[in-house]
Short mmCIF file of C-alpha atoms in Angstrom, two decimals:
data_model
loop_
_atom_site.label_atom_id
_atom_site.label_comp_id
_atom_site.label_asym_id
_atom_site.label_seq_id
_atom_site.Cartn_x
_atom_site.Cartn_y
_atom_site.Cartn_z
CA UNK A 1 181.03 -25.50 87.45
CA UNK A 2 179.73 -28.65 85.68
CA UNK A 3 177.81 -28.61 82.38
CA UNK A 4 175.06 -29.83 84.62
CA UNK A 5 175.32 -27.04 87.40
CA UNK A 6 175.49 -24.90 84.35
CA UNK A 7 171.77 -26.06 82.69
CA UNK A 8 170.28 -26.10 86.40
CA UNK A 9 171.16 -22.68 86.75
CA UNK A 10 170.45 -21.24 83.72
CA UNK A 11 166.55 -23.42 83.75
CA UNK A 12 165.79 -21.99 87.25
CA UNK A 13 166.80 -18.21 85.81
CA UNK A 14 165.07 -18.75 83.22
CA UNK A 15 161.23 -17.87 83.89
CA UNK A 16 162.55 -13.89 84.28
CA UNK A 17 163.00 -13.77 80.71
CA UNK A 18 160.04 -15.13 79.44
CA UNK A 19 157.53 -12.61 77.64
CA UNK A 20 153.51 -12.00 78.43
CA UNK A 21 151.67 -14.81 77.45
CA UNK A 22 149.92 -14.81 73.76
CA UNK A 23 146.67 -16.66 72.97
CA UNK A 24 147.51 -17.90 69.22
CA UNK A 25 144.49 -20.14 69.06
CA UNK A 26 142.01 -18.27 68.94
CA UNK A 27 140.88 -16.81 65.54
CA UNK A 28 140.77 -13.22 65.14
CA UNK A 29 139.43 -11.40 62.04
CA UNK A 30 142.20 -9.14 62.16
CA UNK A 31 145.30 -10.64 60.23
CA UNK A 32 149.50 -10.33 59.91
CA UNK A 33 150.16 -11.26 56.43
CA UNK A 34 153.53 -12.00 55.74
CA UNK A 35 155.23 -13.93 52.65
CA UNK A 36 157.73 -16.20 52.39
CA UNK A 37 158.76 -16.73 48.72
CA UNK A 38 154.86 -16.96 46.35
CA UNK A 39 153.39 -18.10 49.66
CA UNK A 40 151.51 -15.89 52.04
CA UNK A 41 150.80 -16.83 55.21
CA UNK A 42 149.05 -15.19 58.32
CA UNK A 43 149.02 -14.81 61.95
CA UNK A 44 147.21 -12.62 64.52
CA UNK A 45 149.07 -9.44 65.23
CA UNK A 46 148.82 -10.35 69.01
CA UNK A 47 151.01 -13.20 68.30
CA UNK A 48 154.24 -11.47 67.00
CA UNK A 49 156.55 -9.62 68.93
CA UNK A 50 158.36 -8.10 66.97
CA UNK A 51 160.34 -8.08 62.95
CA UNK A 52 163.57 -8.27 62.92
CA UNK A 53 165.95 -8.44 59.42
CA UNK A 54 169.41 -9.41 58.82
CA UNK A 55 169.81 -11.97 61.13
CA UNK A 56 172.42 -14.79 60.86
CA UNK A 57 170.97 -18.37 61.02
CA UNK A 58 173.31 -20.82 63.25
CA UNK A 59 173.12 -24.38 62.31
CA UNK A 60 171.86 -26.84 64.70
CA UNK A 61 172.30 -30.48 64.88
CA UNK A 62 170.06 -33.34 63.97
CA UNK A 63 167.13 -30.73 63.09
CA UNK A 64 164.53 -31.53 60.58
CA UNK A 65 164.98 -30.13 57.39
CA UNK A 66 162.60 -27.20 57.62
CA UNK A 67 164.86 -25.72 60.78
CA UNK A 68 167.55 -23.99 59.24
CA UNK A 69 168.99 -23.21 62.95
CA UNK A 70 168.82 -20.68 65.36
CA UNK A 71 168.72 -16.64 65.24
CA UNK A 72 169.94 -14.40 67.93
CA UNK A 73 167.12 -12.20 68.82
CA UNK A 74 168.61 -9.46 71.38
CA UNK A 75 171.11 -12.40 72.59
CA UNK A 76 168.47 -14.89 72.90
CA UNK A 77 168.59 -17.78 70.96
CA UNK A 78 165.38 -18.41 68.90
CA UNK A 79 164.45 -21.82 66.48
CA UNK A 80 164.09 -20.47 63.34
CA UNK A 81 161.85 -22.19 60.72
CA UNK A 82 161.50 -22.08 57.09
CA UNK A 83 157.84 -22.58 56.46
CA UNK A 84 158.94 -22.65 52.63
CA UNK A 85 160.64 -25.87 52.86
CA UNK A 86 157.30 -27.19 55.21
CA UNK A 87 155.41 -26.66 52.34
CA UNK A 88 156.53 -26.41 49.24
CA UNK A 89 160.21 -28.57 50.07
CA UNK A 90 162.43 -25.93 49.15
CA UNK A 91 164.52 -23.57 51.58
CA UNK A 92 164.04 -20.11 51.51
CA UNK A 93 166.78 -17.09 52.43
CA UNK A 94 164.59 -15.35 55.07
CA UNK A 95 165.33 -11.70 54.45
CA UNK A 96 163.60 -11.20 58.07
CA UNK A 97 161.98 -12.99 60.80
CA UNK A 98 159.12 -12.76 63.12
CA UNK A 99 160.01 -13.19 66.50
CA UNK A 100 156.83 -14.91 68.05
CA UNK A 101 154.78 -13.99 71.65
CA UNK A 102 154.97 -17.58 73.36
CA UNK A 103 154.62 -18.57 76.52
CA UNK A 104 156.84 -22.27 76.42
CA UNK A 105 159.48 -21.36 73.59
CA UNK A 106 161.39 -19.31 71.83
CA UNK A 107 160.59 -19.47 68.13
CA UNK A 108 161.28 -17.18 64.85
CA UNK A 109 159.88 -17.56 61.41
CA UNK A 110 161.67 -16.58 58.22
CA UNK A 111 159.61 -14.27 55.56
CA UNK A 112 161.09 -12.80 52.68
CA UNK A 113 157.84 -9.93 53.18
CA UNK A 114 155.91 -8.28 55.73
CA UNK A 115 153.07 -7.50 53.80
CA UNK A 116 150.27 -5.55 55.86
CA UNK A 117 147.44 -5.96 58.95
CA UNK A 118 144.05 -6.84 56.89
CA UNK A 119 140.77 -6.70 58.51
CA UNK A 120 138.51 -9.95 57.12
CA UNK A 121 134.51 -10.78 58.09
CA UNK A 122 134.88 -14.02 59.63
CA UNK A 123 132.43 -15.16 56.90
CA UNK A 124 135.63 -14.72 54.98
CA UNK A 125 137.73 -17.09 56.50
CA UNK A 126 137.23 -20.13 55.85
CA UNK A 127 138.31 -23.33 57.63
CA UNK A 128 140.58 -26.47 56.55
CA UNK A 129 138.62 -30.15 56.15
CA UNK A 130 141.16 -32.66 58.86
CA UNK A 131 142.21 -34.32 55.37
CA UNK A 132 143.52 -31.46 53.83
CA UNK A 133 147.56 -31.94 53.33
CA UNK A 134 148.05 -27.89 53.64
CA UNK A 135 145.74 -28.07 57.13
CA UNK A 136 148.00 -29.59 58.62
CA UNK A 137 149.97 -26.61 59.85
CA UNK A 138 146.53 -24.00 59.49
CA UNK A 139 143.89 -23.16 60.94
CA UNK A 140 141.91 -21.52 58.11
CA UNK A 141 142.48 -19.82 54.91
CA UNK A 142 140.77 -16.45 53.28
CA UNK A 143 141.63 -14.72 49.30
CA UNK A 144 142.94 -11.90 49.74
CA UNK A 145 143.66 -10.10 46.64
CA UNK A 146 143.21 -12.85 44.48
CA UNK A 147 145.30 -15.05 46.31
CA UNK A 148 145.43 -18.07 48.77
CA UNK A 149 146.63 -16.43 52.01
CA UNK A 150 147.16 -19.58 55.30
CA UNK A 151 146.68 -18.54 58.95
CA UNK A 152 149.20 -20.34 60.79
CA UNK A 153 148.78 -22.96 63.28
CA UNK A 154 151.67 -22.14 65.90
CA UNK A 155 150.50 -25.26 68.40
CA UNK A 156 150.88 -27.98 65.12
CA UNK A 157 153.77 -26.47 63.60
CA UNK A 158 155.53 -27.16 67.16
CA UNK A 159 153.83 -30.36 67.62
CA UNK A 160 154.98 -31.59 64.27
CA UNK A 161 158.88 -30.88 65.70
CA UNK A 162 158.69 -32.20 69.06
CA UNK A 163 157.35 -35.44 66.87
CA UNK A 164 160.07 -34.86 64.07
CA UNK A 165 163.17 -34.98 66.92
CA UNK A 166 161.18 -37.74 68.83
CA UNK B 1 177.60 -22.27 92.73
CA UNK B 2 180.08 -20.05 90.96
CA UNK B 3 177.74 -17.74 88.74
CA UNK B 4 181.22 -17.09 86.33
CA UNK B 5 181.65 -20.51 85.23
CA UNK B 6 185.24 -21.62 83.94
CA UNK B 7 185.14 -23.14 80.50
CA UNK B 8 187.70 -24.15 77.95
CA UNK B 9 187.02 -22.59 74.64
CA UNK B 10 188.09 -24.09 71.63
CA UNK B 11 188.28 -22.38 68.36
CA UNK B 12 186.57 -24.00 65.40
CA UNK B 13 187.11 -21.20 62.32
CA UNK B 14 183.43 -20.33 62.16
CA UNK B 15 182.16 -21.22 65.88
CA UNK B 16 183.47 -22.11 68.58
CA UNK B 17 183.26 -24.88 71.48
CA UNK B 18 182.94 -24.48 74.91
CA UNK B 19 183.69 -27.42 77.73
CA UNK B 20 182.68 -26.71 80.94
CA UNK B 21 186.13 -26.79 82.92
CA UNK B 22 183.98 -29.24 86.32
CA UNK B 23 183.31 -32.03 83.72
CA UNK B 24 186.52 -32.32 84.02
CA UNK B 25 189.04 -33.65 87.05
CA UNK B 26 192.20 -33.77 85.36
CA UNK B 27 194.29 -32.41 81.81
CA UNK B 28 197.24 -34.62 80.47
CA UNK B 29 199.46 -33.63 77.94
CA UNK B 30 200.11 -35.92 75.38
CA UNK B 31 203.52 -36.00 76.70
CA UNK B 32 202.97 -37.12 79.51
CA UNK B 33 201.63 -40.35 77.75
CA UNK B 34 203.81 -42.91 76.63
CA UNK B 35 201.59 -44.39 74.29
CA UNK B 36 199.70 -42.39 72.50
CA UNK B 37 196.51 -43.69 71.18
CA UNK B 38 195.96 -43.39 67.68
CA UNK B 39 193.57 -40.61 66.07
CA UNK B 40 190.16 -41.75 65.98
CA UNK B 41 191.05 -44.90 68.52
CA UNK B 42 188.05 -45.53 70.65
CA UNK B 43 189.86 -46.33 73.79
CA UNK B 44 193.31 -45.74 75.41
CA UNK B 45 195.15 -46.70 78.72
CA UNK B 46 194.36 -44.46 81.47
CA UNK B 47 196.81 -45.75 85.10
CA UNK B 48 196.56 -49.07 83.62
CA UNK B 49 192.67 -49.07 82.58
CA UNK B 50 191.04 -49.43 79.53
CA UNK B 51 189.11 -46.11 79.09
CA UNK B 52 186.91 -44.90 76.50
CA UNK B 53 188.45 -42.41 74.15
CA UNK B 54 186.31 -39.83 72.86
CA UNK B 55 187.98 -37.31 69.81
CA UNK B 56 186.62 -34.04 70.61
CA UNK B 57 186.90 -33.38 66.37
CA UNK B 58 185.22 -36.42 65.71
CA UNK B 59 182.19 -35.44 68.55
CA UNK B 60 182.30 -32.22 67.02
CA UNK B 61 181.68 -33.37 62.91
CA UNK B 62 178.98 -34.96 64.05
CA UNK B 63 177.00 -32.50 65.66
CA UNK B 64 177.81 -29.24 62.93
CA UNK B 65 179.33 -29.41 59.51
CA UNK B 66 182.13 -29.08 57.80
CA UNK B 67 184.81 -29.44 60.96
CA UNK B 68 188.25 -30.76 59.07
CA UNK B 69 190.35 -32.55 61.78
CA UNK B 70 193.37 -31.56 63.74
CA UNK B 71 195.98 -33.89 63.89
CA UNK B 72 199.35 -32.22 64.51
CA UNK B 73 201.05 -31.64 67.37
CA UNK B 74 200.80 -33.14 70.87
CA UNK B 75 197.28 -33.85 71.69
CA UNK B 76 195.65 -33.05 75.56
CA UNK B 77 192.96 -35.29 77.18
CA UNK B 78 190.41 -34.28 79.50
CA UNK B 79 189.96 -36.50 81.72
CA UNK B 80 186.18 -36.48 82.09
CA UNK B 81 185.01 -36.47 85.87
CA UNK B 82 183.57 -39.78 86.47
CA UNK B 83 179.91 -40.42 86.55
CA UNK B 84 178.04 -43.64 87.53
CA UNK B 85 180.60 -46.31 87.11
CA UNK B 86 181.86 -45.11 83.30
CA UNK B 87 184.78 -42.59 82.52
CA UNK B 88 186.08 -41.21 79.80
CA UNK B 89 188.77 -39.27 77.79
CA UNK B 90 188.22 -36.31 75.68
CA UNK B 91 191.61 -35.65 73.10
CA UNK B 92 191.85 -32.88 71.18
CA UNK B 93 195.23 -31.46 69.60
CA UNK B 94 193.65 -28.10 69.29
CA UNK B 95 195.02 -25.32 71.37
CA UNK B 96 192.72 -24.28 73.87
CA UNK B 97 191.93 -21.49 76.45
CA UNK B 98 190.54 -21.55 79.70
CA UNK B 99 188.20 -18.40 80.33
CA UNK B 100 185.28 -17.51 82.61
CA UNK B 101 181.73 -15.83 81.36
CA UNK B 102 178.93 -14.55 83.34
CA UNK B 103 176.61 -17.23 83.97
CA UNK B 104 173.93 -15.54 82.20
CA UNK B 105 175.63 -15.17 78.95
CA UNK B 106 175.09 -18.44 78.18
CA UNK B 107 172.05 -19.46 76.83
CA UNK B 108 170.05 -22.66 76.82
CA UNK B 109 168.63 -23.69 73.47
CA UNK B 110 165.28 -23.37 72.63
CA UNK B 111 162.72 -25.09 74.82
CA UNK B 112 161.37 -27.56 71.45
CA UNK B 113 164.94 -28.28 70.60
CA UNK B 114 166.21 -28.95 74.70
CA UNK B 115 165.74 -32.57 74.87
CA UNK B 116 166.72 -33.95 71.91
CA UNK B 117 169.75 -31.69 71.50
CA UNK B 118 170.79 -32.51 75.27
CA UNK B 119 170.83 -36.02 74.32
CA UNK B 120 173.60 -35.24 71.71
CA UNK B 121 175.65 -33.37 73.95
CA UNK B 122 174.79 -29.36 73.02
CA UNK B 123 173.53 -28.10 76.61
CA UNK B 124 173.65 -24.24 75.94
CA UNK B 125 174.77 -21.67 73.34
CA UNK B 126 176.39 -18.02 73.64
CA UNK B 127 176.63 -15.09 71.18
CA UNK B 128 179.82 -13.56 71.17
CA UNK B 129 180.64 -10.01 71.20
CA UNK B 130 181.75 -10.99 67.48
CA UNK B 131 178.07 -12.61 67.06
CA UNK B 132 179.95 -15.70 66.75
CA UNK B 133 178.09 -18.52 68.46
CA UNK B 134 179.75 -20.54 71.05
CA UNK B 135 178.48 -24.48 71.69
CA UNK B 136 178.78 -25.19 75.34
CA UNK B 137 178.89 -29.08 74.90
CA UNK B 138 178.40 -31.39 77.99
CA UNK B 139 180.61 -34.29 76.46
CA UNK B 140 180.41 -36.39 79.86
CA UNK B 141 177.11 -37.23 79.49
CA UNK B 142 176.44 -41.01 78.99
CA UNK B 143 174.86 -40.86 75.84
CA UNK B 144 176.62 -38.08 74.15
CA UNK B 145 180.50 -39.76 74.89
CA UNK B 146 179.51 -42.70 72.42
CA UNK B 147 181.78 -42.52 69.63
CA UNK B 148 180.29 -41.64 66.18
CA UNK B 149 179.75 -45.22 65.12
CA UNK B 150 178.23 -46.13 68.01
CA UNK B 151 176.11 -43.37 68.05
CA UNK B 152 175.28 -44.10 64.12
CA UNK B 153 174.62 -47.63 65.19
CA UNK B 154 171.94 -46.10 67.98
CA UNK B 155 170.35 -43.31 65.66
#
Protein backbone atom coordinates (compact mmCIF):
# COMPACT_ATOMS: atom_id res chain seq x y z
CA UNK A 1 0.00 0.00 0.00
CA UNK A 2 1.39 3.44 -1.00
CA UNK A 3 1.72 6.39 1.40
CA UNK A 4 -0.92 7.80 -0.88
CA UNK A 5 -3.43 4.75 -0.78
CA UNK A 6 -2.65 5.04 2.86
CA UNK A 7 -3.95 9.04 3.35
CA UNK A 8 -6.98 8.22 0.86
CA UNK A 9 -8.04 5.64 3.06
CA UNK A 10 -7.60 6.90 6.22
CA UNK A 11 -9.47 10.70 4.82
CA UNK A 12 -12.51 8.72 3.50
CA UNK A 13 -12.69 6.76 7.18
CA UNK A 14 -12.34 9.53 8.66
CA UNK A 15 -15.87 11.36 9.04
CA UNK A 16 -16.88 8.18 11.59
CA UNK A 17 -14.73 9.60 14.10
CA UNK A 18 -15.61 12.99 14.14
CA UNK A 19 -17.60 14.28 17.34
CA UNK A 20 -21.20 16.33 17.45
CA UNK A 21 -20.77 19.57 16.18
CA UNK A 22 -20.10 22.62 18.81
CA UNK A 23 -21.22 26.22 18.18
CA UNK A 24 -18.09 28.18 19.81
CA UNK A 25 -19.20 31.51 18.45
CA UNK A 26 -21.76 32.29 20.02
CA UNK A 27 -21.45 34.01 23.48
CA UNK A 28 -22.91 32.40 26.36
CA UNK A 29 -23.06 33.92 29.88
CA UNK A 30 -22.11 30.78 31.29
CA UNK A 31 -18.18 30.41 31.36
CA UNK A 32 -15.10 27.52 31.58
CA UNK A 33 -12.38 29.31 33.25
CA UNK A 34 -9.25 27.73 33.01
CA UNK A 35 -5.53 29.13 33.64
CA UNK A 36 -2.57 28.74 32.04
CA UNK A 37 0.35 30.16 34.11
CA UNK A 38 -1.14 34.14 35.78
CA UNK A 39 -3.44 34.09 32.76
CA UNK A 40 -7.04 33.02 32.83
CA UNK A 41 -8.80 32.41 30.01
CA UNK A 42 -12.44 31.18 29.17
CA UNK A 43 -14.54 29.19 26.95
CA UNK A 44 -18.17 27.98 26.88
CA UNK A 45 -18.62 24.67 28.60
CA UNK A 46 -20.37 23.42 25.37
CA UNK A 47 -17.16 23.77 23.66
CA UNK A 48 -14.90 21.30 25.64
CA UNK A 49 -15.05 17.77 25.53
CA UNK A 50 -13.38 16.72 27.88
CA UNK A 51 -9.84 17.38 30.55
CA UNK A 52 -7.39 15.27 30.26
CA UNK A 53 -3.75 15.48 32.41
CA UNK A 54 -0.50 13.92 31.94
CA UNK A 55 -0.28 13.83 28.47
CA UNK A 56 3.00 13.66 26.47
CA UNK A 57 3.46 16.45 23.83
CA UNK A 58 5.06 15.01 20.41
CA UNK A 59 7.00 17.49 18.48
CA UNK A 60 5.92 18.44 15.12
CA UNK A 61 7.76 19.96 12.32
CA UNK A 62 7.89 23.46 11.00
CA UNK A 63 5.06 24.54 13.66
CA UNK A 64 4.85 28.01 14.93
CA UNK A 65 6.23 28.57 18.11
CA UNK A 66 3.09 28.54 20.20
CA UNK A 67 2.41 24.63 18.99
CA UNK A 68 4.40 22.65 21.16
CA UNK A 69 3.15 19.38 19.10
CA UNK A 70 0.63 16.95 19.30
CA UNK A 71 -1.17 14.96 22.32
CA UNK A 72 -2.69 11.59 22.04
CA UNK A 73 -6.18 11.93 23.18
CA UNK A 74 -7.67 8.18 23.33
CA UNK A 75 -5.18 7.40 20.23
CA UNK A 76 -6.16 10.37 18.35
CA UNK A 77 -3.77 12.78 17.58
CA UNK A 78 -4.73 16.35 18.71
CA UNK A 79 -2.62 19.99 17.93
CA UNK A 80 -1.82 21.11 21.09
CA UNK A 81 -1.31 24.87 21.76
CA UNK A 82 0.29 26.88 24.34
CA UNK A 83 -1.80 29.97 24.61
CA UNK A 84 1.04 31.17 27.12
CA UNK A 85 3.58 31.59 24.54
CA UNK A 86 0.51 33.39 22.14
CA UNK A 87 0.41 35.85 24.60
CA UNK A 88 2.75 36.51 26.84
CA UNK A 89 5.93 34.70 24.51
CA UNK A 90 6.87 32.25 26.94
CA UNK A 91 6.05 28.36 26.88
CA UNK A 92 4.20 26.90 29.47
CA UNK A 93 4.36 22.98 30.88
CA UNK A 94 0.61 22.23 30.45
CA UNK A 95 -0.14 20.12 33.49
CA UNK A 96 -3.53 19.22 31.46
CA UNK A 97 -5.34 19.91 28.37
CA UNK A 98 -8.74 20.58 27.10
CA UNK A 99 -9.68 18.49 24.42
CA UNK A 100 -12.04 20.80 22.28
CA UNK A 101 -15.83 19.91 20.59
CA UNK A 102 -15.00 20.81 16.81
CA UNK A 103 -16.47 19.98 13.94
CA UNK A 104 -13.17 20.46 11.20
CA UNK A 105 -10.17 19.58 13.66
CA UNK A 106 -8.77 18.09 16.25
CA UNK A 107 -7.33 20.57 18.71
CA UNK A 108 -6.12 20.55 22.59
CA UNK A 109 -5.16 23.44 24.75
CA UNK A 110 -2.62 23.30 27.55
CA UNK A 111 -3.73 24.84 31.16
CA UNK A 112 -1.80 24.50 34.13
CA UNK A 113 -5.69 24.98 36.04
CA UNK A 114 -9.17 24.14 35.59
CA UNK A 115 -10.56 26.66 37.64
CA UNK A 116 -14.54 26.52 37.78
CA UNK A 117 -18.04 27.12 35.52
CA UNK A 118 -19.02 30.95 36.47
CA UNK A 119 -22.32 32.31 35.64
CA UNK A 120 -21.77 36.27 34.35
CA UNK A 121 -24.82 38.96 33.30
CA UNK A 122 -23.92 39.63 29.87
CA UNK A 123 -23.76 43.29 31.05
CA UNK A 124 -20.62 41.83 32.51
CA UNK A 125 -18.85 40.87 29.63
CA UNK A 126 -17.52 43.13 27.90
CA UNK A 127 -16.25 43.18 24.31
CA UNK A 128 -12.65 43.81 22.64
CA UNK A 129 -12.22 47.29 20.34
CA UNK A 130 -10.70 45.50 16.53
CA UNK A 131 -7.36 47.41 17.67
CA UNK A 132 -6.87 45.79 20.72
CA UNK A 133 -3.46 43.51 20.50
CA UNK A 134 -5.07 40.90 23.21
CA UNK A 135 -8.49 40.82 20.81
CA UNK A 136 -6.97 39.32 18.57
CA UNK A 137 -7.51 35.79 19.77
CA UNK A 138 -10.97 36.95 22.10
CA UNK A 139 -14.03 37.59 21.86
CA UNK A 140 -14.69 39.51 25.09
CA UNK A 141 -13.36 39.84 28.49
CA UNK A 142 -15.23 40.06 32.15
CA UNK A 143 -13.28 40.57 36.09
CA UNK A 144 -13.81 37.96 37.76
CA UNK A 145 -12.46 38.08 41.15
CA UNK A 146 -10.43 40.92 40.66
CA UNK A 147 -8.90 39.72 37.70
CA UNK A 148 -8.76 39.98 33.82
CA UNK A 149 -10.32 36.67 32.72
CA UNK A 150 -10.27 36.31 28.15
CA UNK A 151 -13.00 34.25 26.42
CA UNK A 152 -11.34 32.54 23.72
CA UNK A 153 -11.79 32.96 20.14
CA UNK A 154 -11.44 29.22 18.78
CA UNK A 155 -12.22 30.41 14.86
CA UNK A 156 -9.01 33.23 15.12
CA UNK A 157 -6.79 31.21 17.11
CA UNK A 158 -7.08 28.58 14.06
CA UNK A 159 -7.13 31.19 11.52
CA UNK A 160 -3.99 32.74 12.86
CA UNK A 161 -2.23 28.96 12.19
CA UNK A 162 -3.55 28.10 8.94
CA UNK A 163 -1.93 31.82 8.16
CA UNK A 164 1.25 31.06 10.35
CA UNK A 165 2.05 27.56 8.15
CA UNK A 166 0.84 29.41 4.94
CA UNK B 1 -6.69 -2.00 -1.09
CA UNK B 2 -4.95 -3.98 1.60
CA UNK B 3 -6.50 -2.47 4.93
CA UNK B 4 -3.00 -3.98 6.87
CA UNK B 5 -0.59 -1.93 5.12
CA UNK B 6 3.18 -3.16 5.01
CA UNK B 7 5.59 -0.56 6.26
CA UNK B 8 9.24 -0.52 7.14
CA UNK B 9 9.80 0.80 10.58
CA UNK B 10 12.83 2.37 11.50
CA UNK B 11 13.92 2.98 14.97
CA UNK B 12 14.96 6.49 15.92
CA UNK B 13 15.73 6.20 20.03
CA UNK B 14 12.75 8.35 20.97
CA UNK B 15 10.28 7.83 17.84
CA UNK B 16 10.20 6.03 15.28
CA UNK B 17 9.75 6.18 11.28
CA UNK B 18 7.54 4.46 9.24
CA UNK B 19 7.91 4.07 5.13
CA UNK B 20 5.17 2.77 3.51
CA UNK B 21 6.66 -0.55 1.90
CA UNK B 22 4.40 0.51 -2.09
CA UNK B 23 6.52 3.74 -2.30
CA UNK B 24 8.82 1.54 -2.89
CA UNK B 25 9.64 -1.02 -6.06
CA UNK B 26 12.88 -2.27 -5.16
CA UNK B 27 15.66 -2.63 -1.85
CA UNK B 28 19.48 -2.82 -2.70
CA UNK B 29 21.99 -3.60 -0.37
CA UNK B 30 24.82 -1.55 -0.30
CA UNK B 31 26.64 -4.51 -1.45
CA UNK B 32 25.25 -4.96 -4.16
CA UNK B 33 26.65 -1.46 -5.23
CA UNK B 34 29.95 -1.04 -6.43
CA UNK B 35 30.23 2.43 -5.78
CA UNK B 36 28.91 3.57 -3.00
CA UNK B 37 27.87 7.11 -2.88
CA UNK B 38 29.18 9.09 -0.23
CA UNK B 39 27.06 10.08 3.03
CA UNK B 40 25.14 13.07 2.44
CA UNK B 41 25.84 12.84 -1.64
CA UNK B 42 22.83 14.16 -3.39
CA UNK B 43 22.84 11.75 -6.22
CA UNK B 44 24.24 8.26 -7.09
CA UNK B 45 24.25 5.84 -10.16
CA UNK B 46 21.23 3.82 -10.37
CA UNK B 47 21.67 0.99 -13.92
CA UNK B 48 23.74 3.65 -15.31
CA UNK B 49 21.47 6.85 -14.39
CA UNK B 50 22.06 9.68 -12.47
CA UNK B 51 19.41 9.49 -9.66
CA UNK B 52 18.64 11.66 -6.89
CA UNK B 53 19.88 10.48 -3.55
CA UNK B 54 17.87 11.24 -0.68
CA UNK B 55 19.57 10.31 3.15
CA UNK B 56 16.71 9.12 5.05
CA UNK B 57 18.85 10.71 8.42
CA UNK B 58 19.33 13.79 6.75
CA UNK B 59 15.20 13.93 5.68
CA UNK B 60 14.66 12.94 9.06
CA UNK B 61 16.88 16.03 11.08
CA UNK B 62 15.03 18.14 9.29
CA UNK B 63 11.66 17.41 10.08
CA UNK B 64 12.23 16.51 14.28
CA UNK B 65 15.21 17.27 16.42
CA UNK B 66 18.00 16.04 17.68
CA UNK B 67 18.44 12.80 15.10
CA UNK B 68 22.51 12.08 15.26
CA UNK B 69 23.40 10.22 11.99
CA UNK B 70 24.12 6.64 11.20
CA UNK B 71 26.97 5.99 9.27
CA UNK B 72 28.34 2.49 9.88
CA UNK B 73 27.82 -0.42 8.25
CA UNK B 74 26.46 -1.22 4.77
CA UNK B 75 23.79 1.16 3.88
CA UNK B 76 20.22 -0.09 1.89
CA UNK B 77 18.40 2.12 -0.70
CA UNK B 78 14.89 2.18 -1.42
CA UNK B 79 14.38 2.53 -4.53
CA UNK B 80 11.44 4.93 -4.57
CA UNK B 81 8.59 3.83 -7.09
CA UNK B 82 8.70 6.25 -9.83
CA UNK B 83 6.29 9.06 -10.15
CA UNK B 84 5.84 11.54 -13.06
CA UNK B 85 9.11 11.40 -14.84
CA UNK B 86 11.49 11.82 -11.43
CA UNK B 87 12.91 8.88 -9.23
CA UNK B 88 14.67 8.63 -6.43
CA UNK B 89 16.82 6.78 -3.78
CA UNK B 90 16.21 6.66 -0.16
CA UNK B 91 19.73 5.29 1.91
CA UNK B 92 19.69 4.63 5.23
CA UNK B 93 22.34 2.36 7.16
CA UNK B 94 19.86 1.84 9.89
CA UNK B 95 18.53 -1.62 10.41
CA UNK B 96 15.09 -1.83 9.58
CA UNK B 97 11.92 -4.06 9.87
CA UNK B 98 9.23 -4.71 7.67
CA UNK B 99 5.80 -5.07 9.66
CA UNK B 100 2.08 -4.68 8.90
CA UNK B 101 -0.57 -2.49 11.16
CA UNK B 102 -4.22 -2.24 10.88
CA UNK B 103 -5.04 0.44 8.63
CA UNK B 104 -6.80 2.28 11.21
CA UNK B 105 -4.02 2.56 13.62
CA UNK B 106 -2.57 5.03 11.80
CA UNK B 107 -3.60 8.33 12.15
CA UNK B 108 -3.62 11.39 9.94
CA UNK B 109 -2.44 14.59 11.57
CA UNK B 110 -4.57 17.14 12.55
CA UNK B 111 -6.82 18.71 9.93
CA UNK B 112 -4.93 22.62 10.53
CA UNK B 113 -1.57 20.98 10.40
CA UNK B 114 -2.50 18.40 7.03
CA UNK B 115 -1.33 20.53 4.31
CA UNK B 116 1.55 22.08 5.29
CA UNK B 117 2.97 19.02 7.05
CA UNK B 118 2.10 16.84 3.81
CA UNK B 119 4.18 19.13 1.91
CA UNK B 120 7.22 18.13 4.12
CA UNK B 121 6.70 14.62 3.83
CA UNK B 122 4.78 13.57 7.43
CA UNK B 123 1.42 11.96 5.94
CA UNK B 124 0.15 10.19 9.20
CA UNK B 125 1.19 9.38 12.79
CA UNK B 126 0.58 6.20 15.14
CA UNK B 127 0.76 5.73 18.96
CA UNK B 128 2.40 2.75 19.90
CA UNK B 129 1.40 0.30 22.41
CA UNK B 130 4.59 1.92 24.19
CA UNK B 131 2.87 5.52 23.50
CA UNK B 132 5.77 6.00 21.36
CA UNK B 133 4.76 7.90 18.25
CA UNK B 134 5.50 6.52 14.92
CA UNK B 135 6.00 9.14 11.69
CA UNK B 136 4.61 7.47 8.66
CA UNK B 137 6.65 9.66 6.13
CA UNK B 138 5.69 9.66 2.36
CA UNK B 139 9.39 10.43 1.18
CA UNK B 140 8.39 9.96 -2.66
CA UNK B 141 6.56 12.86 -2.84
CA UNK B 142 8.01 15.55 -5.21
CA UNK B 143 8.46 18.14 -2.86
CA UNK B 144 9.38 16.33 0.22
CA UNK B 145 12.56 14.17 -1.70
CA UNK B 146 14.44 17.64 -2.10
CA UNK B 147 17.48 17.39 -0.17
CA UNK B 148 17.82 19.69 2.91
CA UNK B 149 19.58 22.47 1.06
CA UNK B 150 17.36 22.54 -1.50
CA UNK B 151 14.58 22.52 0.60
CA UNK B 152 16.36 25.45 2.80
CA UNK B 153 16.89 27.22 -0.46
CA UNK B 154 12.79 26.85 -1.12
CA UNK B 155 11.63 27.64 2.58
Amino acid sequence: MKSSEIKEALSASEGLEEIGLADTEELKSRFFVFSVGDLLFALPPEAVHEIIAGLEVYPLPSCPPYIPGLVNCHGQPYTAFDLRVLFENERQPAAMFLVLKLEQDNVAIGCTEVNEIVDLPASSVSTFAAADADGRFCLAMFDHGGQRVLVLSIPQLLAQLEQDLG
Amino acid sequence: MADTPEVFLLDYGRFDILLPAGDFGELISGSELKDLPEYGCPACLLRGRETRLVWLDNFVSHLLPAVEAETSGLPTFFVVRERRTEEAVLATYRSFELLTFPLHELKLLPAGLRKRLGLLGLVAVRFSTADRLQYLLDVSSSGSTATGRDREKTA
